[in-house]
Structures are given as C-alpha cells and as structure tokens.
CSV table of C-alpha atoms in Angstrom, one decimal:
chain,number,residue,atom,x,y,z
A,1,MET,CA,0.0,0.0,0.0
A,2,LYS,CA,1.3,3.4,-0.9
A,3,LYS,CA,1.3,6.6,1.3
A,4,ASN,CA,-2.1,7.7,0.3
A,5,PHE,CA,-3.9,6.0,3.2
A,6,ILE,CA,-1.6,7.7,5.7
A,7,LEU,CA,-2.4,11.1,4.1
A,8,LEU,CA,-6.1,10.3,4.0
A,9,ALA,CA,-6.0,9.6,7.7
A,10,SER,CA,-4.0,12.7,8.5
A,11,VAL,CA,-6.5,15.0,7.0
A,12,GLY,CA,-9.4,13.3,8.7
A,13,MET,CA,-10.9,11.1,6.0
A,14,LEU,CA,-11.9,8.4,8.4
A,15,LEU,CA,-13.0,5.3,6.5
A,16,THR,CA,-15.5,3.8,8.9
A,17,ALA,CA,-15.7,0.5,7.0
A,18,CYS,CA,-12.0,0.0,7.0
A,19,GLY,CA,-11.4,-0.5,10.7
A,20,THR,CA,-10.7,3.1,11.7
A,21,LYS,CA,-12.1,4.5,14.9
A,22,PRO,CA,-16.0,4.5,15.0
A,23,VAL,CA,-18.1,7.5,14.3
A,24,GLU,CA,-21.3,7.8,16.3
A,25,ASN,CA,-24.5,8.8,14.7
A,26,SER,CA,-25.8,12.2,16.0
A,27,GLN,CA,-28.6,10.4,17.8
A,28,GLY,CA,-26.2,7.8,19.4
A,29,ASN,CA,-26.1,7.2,23.2
A,30,GLY,CA,-23.3,7.9,25.6
A,31,ASN,CA,-23.3,8.4,29.3
A,32,SER,CA,-20.8,10.3,31.4
A,33,SER,CA,-20.8,12.1,34.7
A,34,GLU,CA,-17.2,13.1,34.7
A,35,ALA,CA,-16.4,16.7,33.7
A,36,PRO,CA,-13.3,17.6,31.8
A,37,ALA,CA,-10.5,19.0,33.9
A,38,GLY,CA,-11.0,22.6,34.8
A,39,ALA,CA,-14.6,22.8,33.6
A,40,PRO,CA,-17.0,25.0,35.5
A,41,VAL,CA,-19.3,22.8,37.7
A,42,LYS,CA,-21.3,24.0,40.7
A,43,ASP,CA,-22.9,20.8,42.1
A,44,GLY,CA,-23.3,18.4,39.2
A,45,THR,CA,-26.7,17.2,40.4
A,46,ILE,CA,-28.1,17.1,36.8
A,47,THR,CA,-27.2,13.8,35.2
A,48,LEU,CA,-26.2,13.7,31.5
A,49,THR,CA,-27.8,10.6,29.9
A,50,LYS,CA,-26.8,11.2,26.3
A,51,ASN,CA,-23.5,12.9,26.5
A,52,HIS,CA,-21.6,11.3,23.5
A,53,ASP,CA,-18.6,10.8,25.8
A,54,GLY,CA,-16.2,12.8,23.7
A,55,LYS,CA,-16.9,10.6,20.7
A,56,GLU,CA,-16.9,11.8,17.1
A,57,VAL,CA,-20.5,12.5,15.9
A,58,SER,CA,-21.7,12.7,12.3
A,59,PHE,CA,-24.4,15.2,11.6
A,60,LEU,CA,-24.8,14.0,8.0
A,61,HIS,CA,-27.7,11.8,7.0
A,62,GLU,CA,-26.6,8.1,7.2
A,63,ARG,CA,-27.1,7.6,3.4
A,64,THR,CA,-25.1,10.7,2.6
A,65,GLN,CA,-22.3,9.6,4.9
A,66,ALA,CA,-22.4,6.1,3.3
A,67,TYR,CA,-21.9,7.7,-0.1
A,68,ILE,CA,-18.9,9.8,1.1
A,69,ASP,CA,-17.3,6.8,2.8
A,70,ALA,CA,-17.8,4.8,-0.5
A,71,MET,CA,-16.0,7.5,-2.4
A,72,TYR,CA,-13.1,7.5,0.0
A,73,GLU,CA,-12.8,3.7,-0.1
A,74,ALA,CA,-12.9,3.7,-3.9
A,75,ALA,CA,-10.1,6.3,-4.0
A,76,GLU,CA,-8.1,4.2,-1.6
A,77,ALA,CA,-8.5,1.2,-3.9
A,78,GLU,CA,-6.9,3.2,-6.7
A,79,ASP,CA,-3.7,3.0,-4.8
A,80,LEU,CA,-2.7,6.6,-5.5
A,81,ASP,CA,0.5,8.2,-4.3
A,82,GLU,CA,0.4,11.5,-2.5
A,83,GLU,CA,0.8,13.6,-5.7
A,84,GLN,CA,-1.9,11.7,-7.6
A,85,MET,CA,-4.5,12.5,-5.0
A,86,TYR,CA,-4.3,16.2,-6.1
A,87,ARG,CA,-4.4,15.6,-9.8
A,88,MET,CA,-7.3,15.0,-12.2
A,89,ARG,CA,-7.7,11.4,-13.2
A,90,ASP,CA,-9.9,9.3,-15.4
A,91,ASN,CA,-12.5,7.1,-13.9
A,92,ALA,CA,-12.0,8.6,-10.5
A,93,CYS,CA,-13.6,6.5,-7.6
A,94,GLY,CA,-14.7,3.8,-9.9
A,95,THR,CA,-18.3,2.9,-10.1
A,96,VAL,CA,-19.6,4.7,-7.0
A,97,ASN,CA,-22.9,6.2,-8.0
A,98,PRO,CA,-24.7,8.7,-5.8
A,99,VAL,CA,-28.1,7.5,-7.1
A,100,ASP,CA,-27.4,4.2,-5.1
A,101,TYR,CA,-27.4,6.2,-1.9
A,102,GLN,CA,-30.5,8.4,-2.5
A,103,GLY,CA,-33.6,7.8,-0.5
A,104,PRO,CA,-37.0,7.0,-2.1
A,105,LYS,CA,-38.3,9.5,-4.6
A,106,GLY,CA,-39.8,12.4,-2.7
A,107,GLN,CA,-38.0,11.4,0.5
A,108,ASN,CA,-34.5,12.2,-0.4
A,109,ASP,CA,-34.1,15.2,1.9
A,110,GLN,CA,-30.6,14.4,2.8
A,111,ASP,CA,-29.0,17.8,2.4
A,112,HIS,CA,-29.8,19.2,5.8
A,113,PHE,CA,-27.9,19.1,9.1
A,114,VAL,CA,-29.0,16.1,11.2
A,115,PRO,CA,-29.5,17.5,14.8
A,116,ILE,CA,-27.2,16.4,17.5
A,117,LYS,CA,-29.4,15.3,20.4
A,118,LEU,CA,-28.4,15.8,24.0
A,119,GLU,CA,-30.3,14.4,27.0
A,120,TRP,CA,-30.2,14.7,30.8
A,121,ASN,CA,-32.2,14.1,33.9
A,122,MET,CA,-32.8,15.7,37.3
A,123,ASP,CA,-35.2,13.9,39.7
A,124,GLY,CA,-38.1,16.0,41.0
A,125,TYR,CA,-37.4,19.1,38.8
A,126,THR,CA,-40.1,20.3,36.5
A,127,GLY,CA,-38.8,23.8,35.5
A,128,SER,CA,-36.9,24.9,32.4
A,129,TYR,CA,-33.3,24.3,31.7
A,130,LYS,CA,-30.5,26.3,30.1
A,131,VAL,CA,-28.2,24.5,27.8
A,132,LYS,CA,-24.8,26.1,27.2
A,133,TYR,CA,-22.3,24.9,24.5
A,134,ALA,CA,-19.0,26.2,23.3
A,135,THR,CA,-15.7,25.1,21.7
A,136,ASP,CA,-13.7,25.4,24.9
A,137,ARG,CA,-14.1,23.4,28.1
A,138,MET,CA,-14.5,26.5,30.2
A,139,LEU,CA,-17.5,27.4,28.1
A,140,THR,CA,-16.2,30.9,27.3
A,141,ASP,CA,-18.7,32.9,25.1
A,142,ALA,CA,-21.0,29.9,25.2
A,143,LYS,CA,-24.2,30.0,23.2
A,144,GLU,CA,-27.4,29.2,25.2
A,145,LEU,CA,-30.7,27.5,24.6
A,146,THR,CA,-33.6,27.5,27.0
A,147,VAL,CA,-35.8,24.3,26.9
A,148,THR,CA,-38.7,23.0,28.8
A,149,THR,CA,-37.9,19.3,28.4
A,150,ASN,CA,-34.9,17.1,29.3
A,151,SER,CA,-33.4,17.2,25.9
A,152,ALA,CA,-32.0,19.6,23.3
A,153,GLU,CA,-31.0,19.4,19.6
A,154,LEU,CA,-28.0,21.3,18.3
A,155,VAL,CA,-27.8,22.3,14.6
A,156,ASN,CA,-25.5,24.0,12.2
A,157,LEU,CA,-22.4,23.4,14.3
A,158,PHE,CA,-18.9,23.6,12.6
A,159,THR,CA,-17.5,20.3,11.4
A,160,ASP,CA,-14.3,18.7,12.7
A,161,THR,CA,-14.7,20.7,15.9
A,162,GLU,CA,-14.8,19.7,19.5
A,163,TYR,CA,-17.8,21.0,21.5
A,164,PHE,CA,-18.4,21.2,25.2
A,165,TRP,CA,-21.8,21.5,26.8
A,166,GLN,CA,-23.5,21.8,30.2
A,167,VAL,CA,-27.0,22.0,31.5
A,168,GLU,CA,-28.2,24.1,34.4
A,169,THR,CA,-31.6,24.9,36.0
A,170,GLU,CA,-33.2,28.1,34.8
A,171,ASP,CA,-32.3,29.9,38.1
A,172,GLY,CA,-28.7,28.6,37.9
A,173,SER,CA,-28.8,26.9,41.2
A,174,HIS,CA,-28.0,23.4,39.9
A,175,ASP,CA,-26.0,22.1,37.0
A,176,SER,CA,-24.5,19.1,35.3
A,177,ALA,CA,-21.0,18.0,34.6
A,178,VAL,CA,-19.6,19.2,31.3
A,179,GLY,CA,-20.0,16.8,28.3
A,180,SER,CA,-18.2,16.8,25.1
A,181,PHE,CA,-18.2,15.5,21.5
A,182,LYS,CA,-16.4,16.2,18.3
A,183,THR,CA,-18.2,16.7,15.0
A,184,TYR,CA,-17.0,14.6,12.1
A,185,GLY,CA,-16.4,15.1,8.4
A,186,HIS,CA,-15.4,17.7,5.8
A,187,TYR,CA,-18.9,18.6,4.6
A,188,ARG,CA,-21.0,21.0,6.7
A,189,MET,CA,-24.6,20.7,5.6
A,190,ILE,CA,-26.9,23.5,6.9
A,191,GLU,CA,-30.3,23.2,8.5
A,192,SER,CA,-31.6,26.0,6.2
A,193,GLY,CA,-35.4,26.0,6.6
A,194,LEU,CA,-37.1,26.0,3.2
A,195,ALA,CA,-33.9,26.6,1.3
A,196,TYR,CA,-32.4,23.5,-0.3
A,197,ASN,CA,-28.9,22.2,-1.3
A,198,VAL,CA,-27.3,24.6,1.2
A,199,ARG,CA,-23.9,23.8,2.6
A,200,ASP,CA,-20.8,25.6,3.9
A,201,PHE,CA,-17.9,25.8,1.4
A,202,GLY,CA,-15.4,25.4,4.3
A,203,GLY,CA,-14.3,22.5,6.4
A,204,LYS,CA,-12.2,20.6,3.8
A,205,MET,CA,-8.5,20.0,4.4
A,206,THR,CA,-6.0,21.0,1.6
A,207,LYS,CA,-2.7,19.7,0.4
A,208,SER,CA,-0.9,22.4,2.4
A,209,GLY,CA,-2.3,21.0,5.7
A,210,ARG,CA,-4.5,24.1,6.1
A,211,ARG,CA,-8.3,23.7,6.3
A,212,ILE,CA,-10.7,25.9,4.5
A,213,LYS,CA,-12.3,28.3,6.9
A,214,GLN,CA,-15.9,27.7,7.8
A,215,GLY,CA,-18.6,30.3,8.0
A,216,LEU,CA,-17.3,32.6,5.2
A,217,ILE,CA,-18.9,31.2,2.0
A,218,TYR,CA,-22.1,29.2,1.6
A,219,ARG,CA,-23.5,27.6,-1.6
A,220,GLY,CA,-27.0,26.5,-2.5
A,221,GLY,CA,-30.2,27.0,-4.4
A,222,GLU,CA,-32.1,30.2,-5.1
A,223,LEU,CA,-34.0,32.2,-2.5
A,224,THR,CA,-37.5,33.4,-3.3
A,225,ASN,CA,-40.6,34.0,-1.2
A,226,VAL,CA,-42.9,33.6,-4.2
A,227,GLN,CA,-43.6,30.7,-6.6
A,228,TYR,CA,-43.2,31.6,-10.3
A,229,ASP,CA,-43.3,29.8,-13.6
A,230,THR,CA,-40.8,30.5,-16.5
A,231,GLY,CA,-42.7,28.5,-19.0
A,232,ILE,CA,-40.7,25.3,-18.6
A,233,PRO,CA,-41.8,22.2,-16.6
A,234,GLN,CA,-39.6,23.1,-13.7
A,235,LYS,CA,-41.2,25.7,-11.5
A,236,HIS,CA,-39.5,28.0,-9.0
A,237,ILE,CA,-40.7,27.0,-5.6
A,238,VAL,CA,-40.9,29.1,-2.4
A,239,THR,CA,-37.6,28.8,-0.5
A,240,LEU,CA,-37.7,31.8,1.8
A,241,ASP,CA,-39.9,32.4,4.9
A,242,ALA,CA,-39.3,34.2,8.2
A,243,ASN,CA,-37.4,31.3,9.7
A,244,THR,CA,-35.2,30.7,6.7
A,245,LYS,CA,-34.4,34.4,6.5
A,246,ASP,CA,-33.4,34.4,10.1
A,247,ILE,CA,-31.1,31.4,9.6
A,248,PHE,CA,-29.4,33.1,6.6
A,249,LEU,CA,-29.0,36.5,8.4
A,250,ASN,CA,-28.3,35.5,12.0
A,251,THR,CA,-26.8,31.9,11.9
A,252,MET,CA,-25.0,32.0,8.6
A,253,ASN,CA,-24.4,35.8,8.8
A,254,VAL,CA,-25.0,36.2,5.1
A,255,ARG,CA,-24.4,39.8,3.9
A,256,VAL,CA,-23.7,39.2,0.2
A,257,ASP,CA,-26.1,37.5,-2.1
A,258,LEU,CA,-24.0,36.4,-5.1
A,259,ASP,CA,-26.5,35.4,-7.8
A,260,PHE,CA,-25.4,33.5,-11.0
A,261,ARG,CA,-28.8,33.6,-12.6
A,262,ASN,CA,-29.8,35.8,-15.5
A,263,ALA,CA,-31.5,39.1,-14.9
A,264,GLY,CA,-34.7,38.1,-16.7
A,265,SER,CA,-37.4,35.5,-16.1
A,266,GLU,CA,-35.1,32.9,-14.5
A,267,SER,CA,-34.8,35.2,-11.5
A,268,ASN,CA,-38.3,36.6,-11.7
A,269,ASN,CA,-36.7,39.9,-12.9
A,270,ILE,CA,-35.5,40.9,-9.5
A,271,SER,CA,-33.1,43.7,-8.9
A,272,ASP,CA,-32.4,43.2,-5.2
A,273,SER,CA,-31.8,40.3,-2.9
A,274,PRO,CA,-35.0,38.6,-1.6
A,275,LEU,CA,-33.2,38.7,1.8
A,276,ASN,CA,-33.9,42.5,1.5
A,277,THR,CA,-37.2,42.6,-0.2
A,278,ALA,CA,-39.1,39.7,1.5
A,279,ASP,CA,-40.4,41.4,4.6
A,280,PHE,CA,-41.8,39.3,7.5
A,281,GLY,CA,-42.4,42.0,10.0
A,282,ASP,CA,-39.5,41.4,12.4
A,283,ASP,CA,-36.1,42.9,13.2
A,284,ASN,CA,-34.5,41.0,10.3
A,285,ASP,CA,-36.2,43.4,7.9
A,286,ASN,CA,-33.7,46.0,9.0
A,287,ILE,CA,-30.6,44.0,8.0
A,288,GLN,CA,-29.3,44.9,4.6
A,289,VAL,CA,-27.6,42.4,2.2
A,290,THR,CA,-25.5,43.4,-0.8
A,291,PHE,CA,-27.0,42.0,-4.0
A,292,SER,CA,-24.4,41.0,-6.6
A,293,ARG,CA,-25.8,39.9,-10.0
A,294,GLN,CA,-23.1,38.0,-11.8
A,295,SER,CA,-24.8,36.0,-14.6
A,296,VAL,CA,-22.7,33.2,-15.9
A,297,SER,CA,-23.1,30.2,-18.2
A,298,SER,CA,-22.6,26.6,-17.0
A,299,LEU,CA,-20.0,23.8,-17.0
A,300,ALA,CA,-17.7,23.8,-20.0
A,301,ASN,CA,-18.7,27.2,-21.1
A,302,PHE,CA,-17.9,28.5,-17.6
A,303,TRP,CA,-14.4,27.2,-18.0
A,304,GLY,CA,-14.3,28.6,-21.6
A,305,ASN,CA,-15.0,31.9,-19.9
A,306,THR,CA,-17.4,34.0,-21.9
A,307,ALA,CA,-17.8,36.6,-19.1
A,308,PRO,CA,-14.4,37.2,-17.5
A,309,ALA,CA,-15.5,40.4,-15.7
A,310,THR,CA,-18.4,38.6,-14.2
A,311,LEU,CA,-16.2,35.7,-13.0
A,312,LYS,CA,-13.6,38.1,-11.6
A,313,ASN,CA,-16.3,39.9,-9.6
A,314,SER,CA,-17.5,36.6,-8.3
A,315,PHE,CA,-14.0,35.3,-7.2
A,316,MET,CA,-13.3,38.8,-5.7
A,317,ALA,CA,-16.4,38.4,-3.6
A,318,PHE,CA,-15.0,35.1,-2.2
A,319,SER,CA,-11.7,36.9,-1.6
A,320,ASN,CA,-13.5,39.5,0.6
A,321,ALA,CA,-15.8,37.1,2.5
A,322,LYS,CA,-15.8,37.5,6.3
A,323,GLU,CA,-17.3,35.7,9.2
A,324,ASP,CA,-19.6,38.6,9.9
A,325,ALA,CA,-20.2,39.3,6.2
A,326,ALA,CA,-20.6,35.8,4.7
A,327,VAL,CA,-21.3,35.2,1.0
A,328,TYR,CA,-24.2,33.1,-0.2
A,329,CYS,CA,-23.5,32.0,-3.8
A,330,HIS,CA,-26.2,30.3,-5.8
A,331,CYS,CA,-27.8,29.9,-9.2
A,332,TRP,CA,-31.2,28.3,-9.6
A,333,GLY,CA,-30.6,24.9,-8.0
A,334,GLY,CA,-27.0,25.4,-6.8
A,335,ALA,CA,-26.0,22.4,-9.0
A,336,ASP,CA,-24.3,23.4,-12.2
A,337,ARG,CA,-23.1,27.0,-12.4
A,338,THR,CA,-22.6,27.0,-8.6
A,339,GLY,CA,-21.1,23.5,-8.7
A,340,THR,CA,-18.6,24.5,-11.4
A,341,ALA,CA,-17.5,27.6,-9.4
A,342,PHE,CA,-16.8,25.6,-6.3
A,343,PHE,CA,-15.2,22.7,-8.1
A,344,ILE,CA,-12.7,25.2,-9.5
A,345,LEU,CA,-12.3,27.1,-6.1
A,346,GLU,CA,-11.7,23.9,-4.2
A,347,GLY,CA,-9.2,22.8,-6.8
A,348,LEU,CA,-7.4,26.1,-6.5
A,349,LEU,CA,-7.1,25.8,-2.7
A,350,GLY,CA,-5.6,22.3,-2.9
A,351,VAL,CA,-8.6,20.1,-2.0
A,352,SER,CA,-8.0,16.5,-3.1
A,353,TYR,CA,-9.6,15.7,-6.5
A,354,THR,CA,-11.8,13.1,-4.8
A,355,GLU,CA,-13.3,15.6,-2.5
A,356,CYS,CA,-13.8,18.1,-5.3
A,357,LEU,CA,-15.9,15.4,-7.0
A,358,ILE,CA,-17.8,14.5,-3.8
A,359,ASP,CA,-18.8,18.1,-3.3
A,360,TYR,CA,-20.2,18.4,-6.8
A,361,GLU,CA,-22.2,15.2,-6.4
A,362,LEU,CA,-23.6,16.0,-3.0
A,363,THR,CA,-26.2,18.0,-4.8
A,364,SER,CA,-27.7,14.6,-5.6
A,365,PHE,CA,-29.1,14.5,-2.0
A,366,ASP,CA,-31.4,17.5,-2.0
A,367,ASN,CA,-34.5,15.7,-3.2
A,368,ILE,CA,-34.5,17.7,-6.4
A,369,HIS,CA,-31.3,17.1,-8.4
A,370,THR,CA,-29.1,14.2,-9.5
A,371,ARG,CA,-25.6,15.1,-10.6
A,372,ARG,CA,-22.9,12.7,-11.5
A,373,ARG,CA,-19.2,13.2,-12.1
A,374,ASP,CA,-18.8,10.5,-14.8
A,375,THR,CA,-21.8,10.6,-17.1
A,376,ARG,CA,-24.5,12.8,-18.6
A,377,VAL,CA,-27.7,13.1,-16.5
A,378,THR,CA,-31.0,13.6,-18.2
A,379,ASP,CA,-33.8,14.7,-15.9
A,380,GLU,CA,-37.5,13.9,-16.1
A,381,ASN,CA,-38.0,17.1,-18.2
A,382,GLY,CA,-35.5,16.1,-20.8
A,383,TYR,CA,-32.7,18.5,-19.7
A,384,ASN,CA,-29.2,17.3,-19.9
A,385,TYR,CA,-26.4,17.9,-17.4
A,386,ASN,CA,-23.0,16.7,-18.5
A,387,PHE,CA,-20.2,17.2,-16.0
A,388,PRO,CA,-17.7,15.4,-18.2
A,389,ASP,CA,-18.0,18.2,-20.7
A,390,LEU,CA,-16.3,20.4,-18.1
A,391,THR,CA,-13.5,18.0,-17.1
A,392,ASN,CA,-12.9,17.1,-20.8
A,393,ARG,CA,-12.6,20.8,-21.6
A,394,ILE,CA,-10.1,21.3,-18.8
A,395,LYS,CA,-8.1,18.3,-20.1
A,396,GLN,CA,-8.1,19.6,-23.7
A,397,ASP,CA,-6.8,23.0,-22.5
A,398,ASN,CA,-4.1,21.3,-20.3
A,399,PRO,CA,-2.5,18.3,-22.1
A,400,ASP,CA,-0.3,17.7,-19.1
A,401,TRP,CA,-3.3,17.4,-16.7
A,402,ALA,CA,-2.3,14.0,-15.5
A,403,THR,CA,1.1,15.2,-14.2
A,404,ARG,CA,0.1,18.6,-12.8
A,405,ASP,CA,-1.7,19.5,-9.5
A,406,PHE,CA,-5.2,20.5,-10.2
A,407,SER,CA,-4.5,23.5,-8.1
A,408,ASP,CA,-1.9,24.8,-10.6
A,409,ILE,CA,-4.4,24.3,-13.5
A,410,CYS,CA,-7.1,26.3,-11.6
A,411,ALA,CA,-4.6,29.1,-10.7
A,412,GLU,CA,-3.5,29.4,-14.3
A,413,TRP,CA,-7.2,29.6,-15.4
A,414,LEU,CA,-7.9,32.3,-12.8
A,415,GLU,CA,-4.9,34.3,-13.9
A,416,ASN,CA,-5.0,33.9,-17.7
A,417,ARG,CA,-8.7,33.8,-18.4
A,418,VAL,CA,-10.3,35.6,-15.5
A,419,GLY,CA,-7.7,38.3,-15.0
A,420,PHE,CA,-6.5,37.7,-11.4
A,421,THR,CA,-2.9,38.7,-10.7
A,422,LYS,CA,-0.7,36.3,-8.8
A,423,ALA,CA,-0.9,38.6,-5.8
A,424,GLU,CA,-4.7,38.5,-5.9
A,425,ILE,CA,-4.7,34.7,-6.1
A,426,GLU,CA,-2.5,34.6,-3.0
A,427,THR,CA,-4.8,37.0,-1.2
A,428,LEU,CA,-7.8,34.8,-2.1
A,429,LYS,CA,-6.1,31.8,-0.7
A,430,GLU,CA,-5.0,33.5,2.5
A,431,ASN,CA,-8.5,34.8,3.2
A,432,LEU,CA,-10.1,31.3,2.8
A,433,LEU,CA,-7.5,29.1,4.5
A,434,GLU,CA,-7.0,28.8,8.2
A,435,PRO,CA,-3.6,30.0,9.5
A,436,GLU,CA,-0.7,27.6,9.5
A,437,GLU,CA,-0.4,25.8,12.9
C-alpha cells in the first residue's frame, strides 16, 4: 500500500468501513458524569444521559455519509500516491454512484444538518433548563438554549470541531458535569429552513495541511418568497420564509447575495436580494444584504469563460468574505453554475480531487437534483447535465493534466482567463484558508 492511506487519515478522511475509529450517529447514546479537567461545575446534580462521551459524531444523513465513505474507499482502492491525490484522473472513484445512496423519490431530503441530540435528567425538577455549549471546556462565550424538556437538539455546528456542553436549571442553582463531543467530516450541511442544497464551502483539508475556513462562504439553491413559472416544466418554488431568512442572516451571517442567474425571467426579474425585499415584520427586515448579480453560463462554457469580468467579480467576492459578512453563492438549484465555481475554487485551494468530485455530487441528495461526475444526467423534463463536458474541456486545455496538480491548473485559469494577478490569487487563498499551525 502506498502513502495515500496515511495522508487520508492525516486529513481526517476516516473510513468507517476500513477499521478506523468508529463515528457515532448524531442520535447515538453515551453516558458520562465526569467533567473535563478545569470545567465549571457547581454541584453536578443534573445527570447527563446522552453525552456522547467525547466521541466523534456525524451530523450527516446516514445515506449521505455512506456515499462519502464509499467514495473515500474507492479512491483508496486506486492505490494513489500522494501527488496523484491532487491531480485529475480518469474514472476517479470507480463505479460509486450517488443514485445508489439516495432515498425513495420524494423522501431524499438528505441535504440538511441532522440535529445532535443531548439528553439529561434531574429527579423532581419540573422547570426549564438552560443548555450552554462552546468550543472550549471553560464554556467561554457559550451559546445558550432554553428548553422545557430534558433534551435539546443542536444544529449548524462547525465540522471537525470539539464542543463542550453543560445544563443548568433556569435559576442557575443546579448544573451538570460538562459533556463533550467532536463533529465529524469535511462537509457541513446546513439546516436552512425552506432553502435546499445549502452547505458551507469550508471545512475541507487541503494539500498544504491548512483547512478551508468555515462560515465565510455558503453555496446552495435560489432564494424566493414567491412561486413563479418561467414556461418550462420546472417551477421555481418558495424557498424563503421568516425562519429561513433568520437562519441566513443570523446563523450564517450572510451579507452578500451572489446570484449567478440571469436578470430576466429565470430570477423573476428581481433587482435586489429577496433577503432584503421579503419582509416578514420582524427585526431582520432592518438587516441589509449586498446584492451582486453575476450572470454566468454553466459547465464547460464556464471554463471557456465567456464573461471574464463577471467571473472576476465573483471570485473577488470570495476573496472578501468575512465571518460577519458571509457570501451566499447560488444559481437556480446550486448544482451546475454554482457547482462549477466551487469545483474550481476547491481545486485552486488544494482540496483532493476526490473531495472536489464529492462536493459536486452532494447536490444529488437535495430531493430535487441528481448530478454525476462520470456521465450525462437527463432529468425527467429532458434537460441534460454533463459534468464530463467540463472535465474534458479542462483536459483539452491542459494536455499535461495527468502530471500537474489540479491547483496549478485552476490558478492558471484564474490568472490567464479571469484576470487575477498572482498577488490577488494569494490574497484569495489567505482569506479562505485557516492559518498555519
């Protein structure tokens, strides 16, 4: 066996079926009454009954996780060396097909964050509880939930992150020990209300050993608070209500709406973000989002670059993304134009080729789309989606593709076709990658 398994393990690609350490489902049980050293505990009279005991917990749907594991295992079977992991390759990941991991038609809602459930008990107490959770054992700057039952569900946590949590009575007179768990995986799906196919761009490890920052850029489908018809079989459905808007503005901190759709009927002729124009009579109506219309074509034509100014504006938005001013990038479904942009951006940052392909195919789990890396997909309305058109175009433009890092190919495209300078490319990378340890 070559070095690739060691590298896969080092970046957290834990192959659960290959004898690596187990990953607990987000609903899994675990009991502990022992607080981590130094944790703040008053009396510990509340007993944690589902603590997860410091285990790794997956917040992905089990079928989605099974697909990801199958892709990792297929890449392992290719017996790649370390350099090949970051290069394009033919027939990557063999015959793994996302369709085989979809749920029944109409029940394939596998693109949301599966809540992490916490449970506890205190004999004789009938009041409310406060649940505190944070990323340090002293619970500094902890977030709080108030619940009236003996359980709570946490959503939209960061991936590959250790969390600590504690329960106390509403008056603060009694508390529990501090529990802990670590979230698992490189793909941070978002519980996004009515919106679909929404996930964080961040969380993935890169060849440099630096992880892509989470909470800066999100990708997904369109946002609209009205249903409208553009004269084709596929209708635009309502994807924005008060709860969804609150998630986008206050959980995801979206302040830039980057829209790849055209300015006409496809987007219902809007000239401002629905996050601004859809009023629900609450404080969120006062939060303003910058609307950036950057209409682009899809797949191979995207790479062929018929709109360099538009693409430069888009990648500059990524370069300027911040935690308190995140970018939400979308087209109609978040599948093709959006999928192409992030396939290239992931490649640029040094994500393994396998994980670039996984992220493109994860769109297959939103109950609306099916996208495949290796073949044309024709939907029920007769529309064709052909990802190999894109990869073949990239290979045609780069005859040495099999011996070059995909990162170098993407950087060359961004410089020569989009108009970024080398310095701008480095600024983009530095903004999106976590600091070196």
